[in-house]
């Protein structure tokens, strides 16, 4: 099949003379299939649609819509269920099977291509068709099956049939069908099915005469109806069986259900094929068949009687169909509708921002993004009358309407988007990412719907480095980012999961980072790295992707070439142009040997032809538009050249930074320049320089729009060009301050989504932290150089005469006291600095008070609080050295920061953040998260650990947490936390109790989230992405999270799911056995007294049961468990709890155990620190050192305890460690550790041979 016939994205200019449509279009003899997306294609004649009408159809306004009968939708063949496609054009070719093209609109702007069926037994598959989950994976059809980019999953049975056809007139010859008037009498309700079925049956009877194929209705030149002559009367095949007629009725044109395989032939018409393999059975009762078809035998039937029978059957079906109301449901959104078209095929480019948002069903929904990835291009995807841009922001592609100030987010990637491209008509967007489970997603820019996703495009997890799409959006090409790059070409319209061809690139070619198709030949591409250009020629019939990569040296042209930036195919000649950072263009000749050549030389190749020194400035952008070759350079200049590389015009007065992207409007430049203000070009003729308007993106993250008419430069937006680490929300206004390492602070109104004001600090000052004081009057800013600024919140002017410069390292935290009298900062040198407000000359001014290096490792939280017995502020700091330090502010004086107390928070895990726990109980707590996914509650006064709870487990521990503000007193009864971990933002319902349904999270910044802040009303959360230069705004929907908790069950139901096998599993049954066995042990195994059993066990038995079920807590953790249970009711009752029942025991076990069980990585980490490298290259500990460490380090054992422990592990003690008096009778004398323990102990030996554990490799 030629490129033209395979093209799934056909568009054409609307014929001004054609106002109506016809269902029986014909194709000229010898004419190739029309491809409206490729201009000047050879052997394609002008497409001229003229409406001639259907049988009995009202030609002036044929808009009748009838629903497709459900009986005909039960065809369970390949292609799945689907509505009957409409808006189609039928093209017939002499001597060939006819091809059916549905959903073609002659507007010249939009191609509505739903599922296309080739009557020769093949199907073209729609490019936005996403197969429903119940239908299983994509069915890969034969080579003739194409994927149509306008079909969207979601069309089901009962969708309406809207046949609006266009007709290709065949050399002015038009014919008639004698049934036209009869059809009119039966009404428009029957036109959908009858006209199409009649047309198909007539074609099957037509004896293969394409040029003489009769239209179902026609008129002569005078507009009068013609009568069929005897020669023109359509005859019926000599033998027609009931099976053939049933198949004729069931195989409706455009239906998704096609049954390929066993053939049914008419005498000389087209062939319909049925494939018995993988085709599902279609069953109709005998009564249904008799109702649908005339009573025919296999003998010859008169044609007029056959036609009468057909009319009666079709009329009956039309009446039945009108009585049934078919309603289809969109699978995305679940809303009922009666449209037969998919959302993709029926929408227009203006519908993206007009559609209503679905109900918010997620706890967190992205509503806005601030910033963009300035290393990737920006595209203009609408006409000149609109400013609609496409750019990447972290893992989201953003479609931004500048005039409406509205964003639409294309969300689907879990990694940062690494490259993107758009089709020539700006309809189709392709995005790709880097990282594990990388994806390639093709989107419809009119609806924002992902029409196709390519999974496992890089099995090694490297991701995609470069991507390109053909002009007609038929093929997609990618280059991976692995150490050995792979070039792949995808026939994405076929919905296949594997590339059509793959080529591994030589490492000597360098990292290929730019890729582009030849706009005039889909089978040619060019890519380049900084050092080498690679030309590709795809020979699909030979399944070969040939390439040519000649190496350029300084000897090639006897001149220095420079590093390549971008490459492009020449406009007219068979040449390739490559730009360099030395301001030069390398011209390559493409040599295409004759087809007769069979050796390797038979493949095209390139040779360096010429080196053109255009300018001194490095060229960063090289592209083509219309008849111009366009370059952009590092000085911000934009120059236009003709095909001979003669300069035509340039823009050098715009004073831009280095050009990153040039994206020209899809609207062509006007042909006439009347009443225009275009500049003159620089040629001798001095003609007007008429060019399309275009978008300019620069290296400083600024985006401009240039209107060529009048040379009007409009700045669309300016965003931070460096990493964003600092964000803060105003305490009572909808203001968001964003700070970047480039020294820029921008303040936004996040409700109106408008930029308010900004300040750019001197070069070298990067903002690391920001925070408003509780009064909202000032903004504290910490810089990477250790400088601290106090700024006016409304103007960003200095609130102090000079900034504070007491630190030499980056200021990571800024915090204000509740009365705004104190400000504290922490830096990366583990130092806490304190500032306070003093009154001087009647003015309140800030002054430095003291600083102290109080931690040994980085400080993760700095927090002010309020004393319970007074309104005085208190200051606490928490470091990764596991120290919680409180400072004595009243006793602090100039240059002396007094420490009140120091507490260690944990024995093994390090803390990550802390926040004041809301007053949901009578006891005031500090909430501290640690690296073991635990949330710990400490008494704010005694610093005793009162509770340890399982926190959210979303791939990494919590790194920052904030309490969600409330607006009313009623909301104080139920509070929520907002947290971030490595790459996600989430919500947690308080109180924390280990219930996994009380939390929800979503990926916000795959490359790492560095900060979070909350709006004053608690409706939005904001996350900073650091190196991705962006900030995301998330709408909070608490009802969705509350609903998830309700669905998760009550009581112990959520906790049963956290143990292996659940409530009825073996683990829980063993836990019950151990629980009740411990009651026997507590009374003595051999006692003869009456047993007194209850539902509780003594707290002294708790560690033994824990160890029996595989959890080995340290002594510190056991003490924490005891304190948690003992003091659980003390505040309310004043009594200590000495017993625990089974449900509470299960909760304590789940909350205290390691979240991922025993893992080898944790044990290996200890051996890496304590051991040495043995002969096998593994970390090991000598036996004598191992025994010494057990008795001297950590929670050290006595020698007796150590020997009894080993005796139990080696099976020498029947009951366990000191569980029975007889257990210690063996003592340690009989135990020889030298015999039992090897000379070298590795992590594997210790875990499996000594402890006897079955452990996993890692925590994830």
XYZ file of C-alpha atoms in Angstrom, residues 1187 1190-1192 1196-1209 1213 1216-1231 1233:
36
model
C 31.088 -11.930 69.915
C 27.491 -8.263 70.903
C 28.780 -7.700 74.421
C 30.061 -4.127 74.074
C 24.990 -5.011 74.671
C 24.403 -8.417 76.241
C 26.045 -10.048 79.175
C 27.977 -13.213 78.415
C 25.248 -15.318 80.029
C 22.544 -13.676 77.960
C 24.561 -14.128 74.781
C 25.203 -17.845 75.432
C 21.590 -18.530 76.254
C 20.515 -16.718 73.136
C 22.790 -18.847 70.952
C 21.604 -21.974 72.783
C 18.043 -21.133 71.815
C 18.986 -20.380 68.202
C 16.920 -24.763 74.767
C 13.232 -20.191 74.870
C 15.295 -17.548 76.529
C 14.543 -17.531 80.270
C 10.959 -18.481 79.584
C 11.091 -21.369 82.038
C 13.385 -22.031 84.983
C 14.455 -25.321 83.412
C 15.487 -23.540 80.245
C 18.630 -22.142 81.811
C 19.749 -25.485 83.196
C 21.826 -26.150 80.144
C 23.820 -23.020 80.853
C 26.544 -22.113 78.473
C 29.116 -24.677 79.477
C 27.899 -27.269 76.989
C 27.767 -24.713 74.160
C 30.631 -21.212 70.011
